[in-house]
PDB file of C-alpha atoms in Angstrom:
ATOM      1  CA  UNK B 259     143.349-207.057 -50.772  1.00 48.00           C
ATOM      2  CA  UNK B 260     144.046-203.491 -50.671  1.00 59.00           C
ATOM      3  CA  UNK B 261     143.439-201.058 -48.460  1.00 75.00           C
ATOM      4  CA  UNK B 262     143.817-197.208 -47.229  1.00 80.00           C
ATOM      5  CA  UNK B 263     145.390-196.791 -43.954  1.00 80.00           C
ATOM      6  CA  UNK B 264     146.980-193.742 -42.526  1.00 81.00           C
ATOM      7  CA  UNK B 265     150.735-193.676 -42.073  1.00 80.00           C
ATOM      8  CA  UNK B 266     150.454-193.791 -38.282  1.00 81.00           C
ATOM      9  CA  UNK B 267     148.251-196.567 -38.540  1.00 84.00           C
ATOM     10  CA  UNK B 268     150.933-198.944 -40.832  1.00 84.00           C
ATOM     11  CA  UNK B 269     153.457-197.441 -37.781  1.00 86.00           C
ATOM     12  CA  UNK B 270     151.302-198.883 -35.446  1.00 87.00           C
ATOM     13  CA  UNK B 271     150.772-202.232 -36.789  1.00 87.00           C
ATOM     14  CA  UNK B 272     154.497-202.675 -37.597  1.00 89.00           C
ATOM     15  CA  UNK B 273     154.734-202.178 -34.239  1.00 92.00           C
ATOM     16  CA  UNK B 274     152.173-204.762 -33.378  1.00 92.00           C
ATOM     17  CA  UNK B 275     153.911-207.445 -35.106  1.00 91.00           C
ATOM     18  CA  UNK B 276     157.167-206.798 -33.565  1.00 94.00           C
ATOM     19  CA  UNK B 277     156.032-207.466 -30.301  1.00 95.00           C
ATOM     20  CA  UNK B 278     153.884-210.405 -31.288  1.00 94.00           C
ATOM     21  CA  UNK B 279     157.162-212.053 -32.603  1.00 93.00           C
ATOM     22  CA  UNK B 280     158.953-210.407 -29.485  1.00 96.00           C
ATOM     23  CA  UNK B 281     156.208-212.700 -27.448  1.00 95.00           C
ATOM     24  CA  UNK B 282     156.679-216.144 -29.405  1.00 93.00           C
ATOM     25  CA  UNK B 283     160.652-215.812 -29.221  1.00 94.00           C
ATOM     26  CA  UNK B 284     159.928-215.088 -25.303  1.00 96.00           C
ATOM     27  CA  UNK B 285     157.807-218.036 -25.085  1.00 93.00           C
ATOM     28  CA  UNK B 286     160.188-220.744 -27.184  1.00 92.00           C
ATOM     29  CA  UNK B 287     163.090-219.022 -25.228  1.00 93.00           C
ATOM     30  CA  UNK B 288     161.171-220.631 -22.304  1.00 93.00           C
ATOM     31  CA  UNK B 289     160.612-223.556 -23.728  1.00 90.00           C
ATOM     32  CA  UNK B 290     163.987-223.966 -25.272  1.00 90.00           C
ATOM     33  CA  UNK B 291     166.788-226.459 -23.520  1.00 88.00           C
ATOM     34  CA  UNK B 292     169.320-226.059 -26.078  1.00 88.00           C
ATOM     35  CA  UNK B 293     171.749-222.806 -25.362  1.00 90.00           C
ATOM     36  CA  UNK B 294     172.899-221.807 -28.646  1.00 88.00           C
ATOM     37  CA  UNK B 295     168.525-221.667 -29.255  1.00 89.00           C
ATOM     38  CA  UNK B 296     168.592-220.155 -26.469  1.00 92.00           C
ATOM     39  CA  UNK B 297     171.067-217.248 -27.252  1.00 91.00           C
ATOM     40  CA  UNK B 298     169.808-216.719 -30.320  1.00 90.00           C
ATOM     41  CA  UNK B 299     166.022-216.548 -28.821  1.00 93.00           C
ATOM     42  CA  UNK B 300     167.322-213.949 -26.586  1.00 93.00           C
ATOM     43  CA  UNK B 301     168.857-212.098 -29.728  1.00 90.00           C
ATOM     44  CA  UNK B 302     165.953-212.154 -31.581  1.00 91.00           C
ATOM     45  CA  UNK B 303     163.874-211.310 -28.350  1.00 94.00           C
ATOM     46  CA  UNK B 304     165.689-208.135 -27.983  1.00 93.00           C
ATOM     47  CA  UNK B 305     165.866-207.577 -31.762  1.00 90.00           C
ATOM     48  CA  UNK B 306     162.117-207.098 -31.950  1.00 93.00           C
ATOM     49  CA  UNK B 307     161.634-205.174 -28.673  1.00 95.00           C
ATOM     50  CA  UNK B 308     164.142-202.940 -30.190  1.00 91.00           C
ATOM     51  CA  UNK B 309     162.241-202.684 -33.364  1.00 90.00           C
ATOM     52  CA  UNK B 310     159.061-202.443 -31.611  1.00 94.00           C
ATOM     53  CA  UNK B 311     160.739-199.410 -29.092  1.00 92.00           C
ATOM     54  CA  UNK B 312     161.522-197.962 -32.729  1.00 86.00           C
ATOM     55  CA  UNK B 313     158.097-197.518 -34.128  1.00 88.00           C
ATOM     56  CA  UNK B 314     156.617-196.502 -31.268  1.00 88.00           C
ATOM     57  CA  UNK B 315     159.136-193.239 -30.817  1.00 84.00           C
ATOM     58  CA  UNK B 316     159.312-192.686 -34.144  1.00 76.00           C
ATOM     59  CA  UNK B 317     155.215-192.312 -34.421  1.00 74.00           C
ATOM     60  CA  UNK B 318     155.644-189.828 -31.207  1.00 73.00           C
ATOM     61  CA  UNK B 319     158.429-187.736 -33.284  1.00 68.00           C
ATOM     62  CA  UNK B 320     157.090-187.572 -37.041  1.00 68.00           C
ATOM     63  CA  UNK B 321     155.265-184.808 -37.367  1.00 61.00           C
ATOM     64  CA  UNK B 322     151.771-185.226 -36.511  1.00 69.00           C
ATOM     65  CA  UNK B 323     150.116-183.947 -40.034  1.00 62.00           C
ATOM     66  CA  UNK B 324     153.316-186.825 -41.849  1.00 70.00           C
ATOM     67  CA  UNK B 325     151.612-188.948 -39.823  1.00 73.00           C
ATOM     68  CA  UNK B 326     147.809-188.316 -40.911  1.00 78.00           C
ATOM     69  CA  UNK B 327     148.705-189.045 -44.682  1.00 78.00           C
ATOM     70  CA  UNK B 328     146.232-192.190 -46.497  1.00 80.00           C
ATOM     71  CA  UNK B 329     148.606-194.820 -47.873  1.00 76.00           C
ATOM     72  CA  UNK B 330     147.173-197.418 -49.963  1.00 74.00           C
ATOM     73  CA  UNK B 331     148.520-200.796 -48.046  1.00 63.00           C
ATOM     74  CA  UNK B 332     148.785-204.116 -48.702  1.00 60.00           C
ATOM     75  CA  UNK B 333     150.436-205.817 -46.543  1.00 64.00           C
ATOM     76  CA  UNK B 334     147.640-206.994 -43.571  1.00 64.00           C
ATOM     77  CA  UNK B 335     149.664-209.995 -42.081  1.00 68.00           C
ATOM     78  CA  UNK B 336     149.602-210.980 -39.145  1.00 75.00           C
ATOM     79  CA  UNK B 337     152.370-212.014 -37.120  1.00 79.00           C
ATOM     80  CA  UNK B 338     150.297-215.390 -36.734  1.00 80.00           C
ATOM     81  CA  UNK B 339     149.330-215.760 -40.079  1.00 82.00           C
ATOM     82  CA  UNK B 340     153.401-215.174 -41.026  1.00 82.00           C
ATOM     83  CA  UNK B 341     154.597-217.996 -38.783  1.00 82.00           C
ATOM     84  CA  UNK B 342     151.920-220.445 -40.125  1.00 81.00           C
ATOM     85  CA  UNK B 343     153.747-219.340 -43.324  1.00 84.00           C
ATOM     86  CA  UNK B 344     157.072-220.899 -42.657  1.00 82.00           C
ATOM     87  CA  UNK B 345     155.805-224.522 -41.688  1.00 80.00           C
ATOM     88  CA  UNK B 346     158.014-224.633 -38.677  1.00 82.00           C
ATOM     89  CA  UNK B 347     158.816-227.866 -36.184  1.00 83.00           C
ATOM     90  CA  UNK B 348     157.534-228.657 -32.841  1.00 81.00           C
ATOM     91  CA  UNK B 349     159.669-227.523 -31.519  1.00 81.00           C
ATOM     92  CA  UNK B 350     161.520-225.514 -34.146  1.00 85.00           C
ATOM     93  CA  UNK B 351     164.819-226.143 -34.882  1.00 86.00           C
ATOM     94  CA  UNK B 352     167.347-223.632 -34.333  1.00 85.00           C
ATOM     95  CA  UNK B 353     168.315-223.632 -38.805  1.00 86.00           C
ATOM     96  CA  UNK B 354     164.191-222.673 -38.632  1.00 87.00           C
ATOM     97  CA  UNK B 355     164.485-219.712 -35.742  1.00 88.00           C
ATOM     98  CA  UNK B 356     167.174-218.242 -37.318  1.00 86.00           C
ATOM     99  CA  UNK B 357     165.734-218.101 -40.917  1.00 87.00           C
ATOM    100  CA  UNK B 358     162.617-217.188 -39.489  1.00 88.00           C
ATOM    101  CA  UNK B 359     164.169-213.994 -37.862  1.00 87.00           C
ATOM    102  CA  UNK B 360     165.628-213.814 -41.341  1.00 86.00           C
ATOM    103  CA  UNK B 361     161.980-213.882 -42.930  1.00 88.00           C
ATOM    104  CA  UNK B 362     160.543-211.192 -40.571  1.00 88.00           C
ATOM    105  CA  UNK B 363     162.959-208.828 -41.246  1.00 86.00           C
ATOM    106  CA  UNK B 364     162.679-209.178 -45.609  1.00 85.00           C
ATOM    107  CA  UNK B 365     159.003-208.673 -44.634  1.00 86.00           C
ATOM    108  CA  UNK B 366     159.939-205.294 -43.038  1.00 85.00           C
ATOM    109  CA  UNK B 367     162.278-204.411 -45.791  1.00 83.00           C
ATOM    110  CA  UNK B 368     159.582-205.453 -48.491  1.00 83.00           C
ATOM    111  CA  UNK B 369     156.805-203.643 -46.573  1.00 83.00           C
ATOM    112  CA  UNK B 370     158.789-200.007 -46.523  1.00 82.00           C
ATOM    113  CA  UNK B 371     160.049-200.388 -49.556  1.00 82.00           C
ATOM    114  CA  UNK B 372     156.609-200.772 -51.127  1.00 81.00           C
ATOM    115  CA  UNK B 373     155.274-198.276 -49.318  1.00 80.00           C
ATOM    116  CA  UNK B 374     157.845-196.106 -49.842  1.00 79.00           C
ATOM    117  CA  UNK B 375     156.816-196.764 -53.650  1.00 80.00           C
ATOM    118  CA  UNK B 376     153.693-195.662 -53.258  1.00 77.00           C
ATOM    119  CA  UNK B 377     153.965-192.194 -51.591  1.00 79.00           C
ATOM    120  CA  UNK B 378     153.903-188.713 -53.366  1.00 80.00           C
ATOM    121  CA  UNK B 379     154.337-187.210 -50.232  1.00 79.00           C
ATOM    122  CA  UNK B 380     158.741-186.135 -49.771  1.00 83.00           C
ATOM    123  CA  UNK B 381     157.890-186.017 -45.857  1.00 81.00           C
ATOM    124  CA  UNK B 382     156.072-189.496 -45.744  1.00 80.00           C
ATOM    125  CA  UNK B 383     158.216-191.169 -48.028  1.00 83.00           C
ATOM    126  CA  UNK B 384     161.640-189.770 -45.712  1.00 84.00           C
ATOM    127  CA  UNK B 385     160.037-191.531 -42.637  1.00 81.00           C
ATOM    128  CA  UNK B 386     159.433-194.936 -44.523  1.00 82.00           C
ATOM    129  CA  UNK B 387     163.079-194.497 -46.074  1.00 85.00           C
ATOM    130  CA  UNK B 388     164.347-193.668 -42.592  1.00 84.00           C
ATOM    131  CA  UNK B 389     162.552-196.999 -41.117  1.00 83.00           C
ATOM    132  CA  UNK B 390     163.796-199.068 -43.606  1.00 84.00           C
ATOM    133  CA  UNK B 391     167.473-197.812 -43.241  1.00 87.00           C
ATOM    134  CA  UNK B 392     167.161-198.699 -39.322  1.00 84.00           C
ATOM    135  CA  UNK B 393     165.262-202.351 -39.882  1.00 83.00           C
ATOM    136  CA  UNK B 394     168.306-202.572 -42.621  1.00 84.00           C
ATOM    137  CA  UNK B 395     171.085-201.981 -39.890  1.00 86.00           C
ATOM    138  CA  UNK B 396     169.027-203.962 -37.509  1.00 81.00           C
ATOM    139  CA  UNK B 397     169.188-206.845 -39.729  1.00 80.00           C
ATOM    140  CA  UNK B 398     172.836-206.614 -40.076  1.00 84.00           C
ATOM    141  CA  UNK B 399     173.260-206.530 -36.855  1.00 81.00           C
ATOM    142  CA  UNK B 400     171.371-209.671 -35.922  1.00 76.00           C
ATOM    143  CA  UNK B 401     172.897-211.496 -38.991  1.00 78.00           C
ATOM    144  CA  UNK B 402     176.432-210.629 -37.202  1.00 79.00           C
ATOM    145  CA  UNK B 403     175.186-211.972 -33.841  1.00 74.00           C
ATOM    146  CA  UNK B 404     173.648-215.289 -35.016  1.00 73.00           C
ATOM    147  CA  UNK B 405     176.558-215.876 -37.613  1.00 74.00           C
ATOM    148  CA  UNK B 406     178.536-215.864 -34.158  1.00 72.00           C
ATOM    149  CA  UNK B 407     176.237-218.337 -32.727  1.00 68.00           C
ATOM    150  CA  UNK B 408     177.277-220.810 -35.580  1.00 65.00           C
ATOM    151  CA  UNK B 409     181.015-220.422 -34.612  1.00 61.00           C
ATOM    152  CA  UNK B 410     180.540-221.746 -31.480  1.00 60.00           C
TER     153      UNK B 410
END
């Protein structure tokens, strides 16, 4: 179903569903016995409160009339609904954390990209290309950490 949301709002919750995923890696992290899980739970952890720190100062820098703009949006998933998704374990395996961090971040990608698409607006469509560059480098930089995991 489609929608019209402002930009902020699609900022906002991005940054919802980073720290929703930020809480279920906290809470298998917990759970977790296994330390290779464990270090990668802690990478992912940080991964999302980083991408969740993001959001929120980029939606206090953009300027406030970018920020205003109506988007038509698609994409209203949940961070629930998106793990329900991947039909994971009890307890998930470490294969199923890692691909899930995978997943989460192509949904980022996907989700600025097609708004990104969808923008007239030069200003509004340089913020969306600017998040998707960083989620980009963040997800290069969590594929380095957990492909170090697997050496171990």
């Amino acid at each position: 179903m489609k929608t019209f949301k402002q930009a902020f709002e699609v900022l906002k919750d991005a940054e919802k569903f980073h720290l929703d995923m930020a809480a279920l890696y906290k809470e298998l992290l917990e759970k977790s016995e296994d330390n290779r899980t464990q270090l990668l739970l802690k990478h992912m952890l940080e991964h999302e409160q980083r991408m969740a720190r993001n959001l929120a100062n980029y939606s206090e820098v953009a300027q406030h009339k970018v920020m205003q703009t109506w988007l038509q949006y698609t994409h209203e998933e949940s961070a629930k609904d998106f793990i329900k998704k991947l039909e994971l374990s009890d307890p998930p395996t470490i294969k199923e954390i890692n691909n899930m961090g995978r997943e989460v971040d192509r949904y980022f990608s996907d989700l600025y990209q097609a708004v990104y698409g969808a923008i007239e607006s030069a200003e509004v469509k340089e913020v969306f290309e600017d998040l998707k560059q960083i989620q980009d480098k963040e997800r290069i930089t969590l594929s380095m950490a957990t492909n170090s995991l697997w050496d171990m």
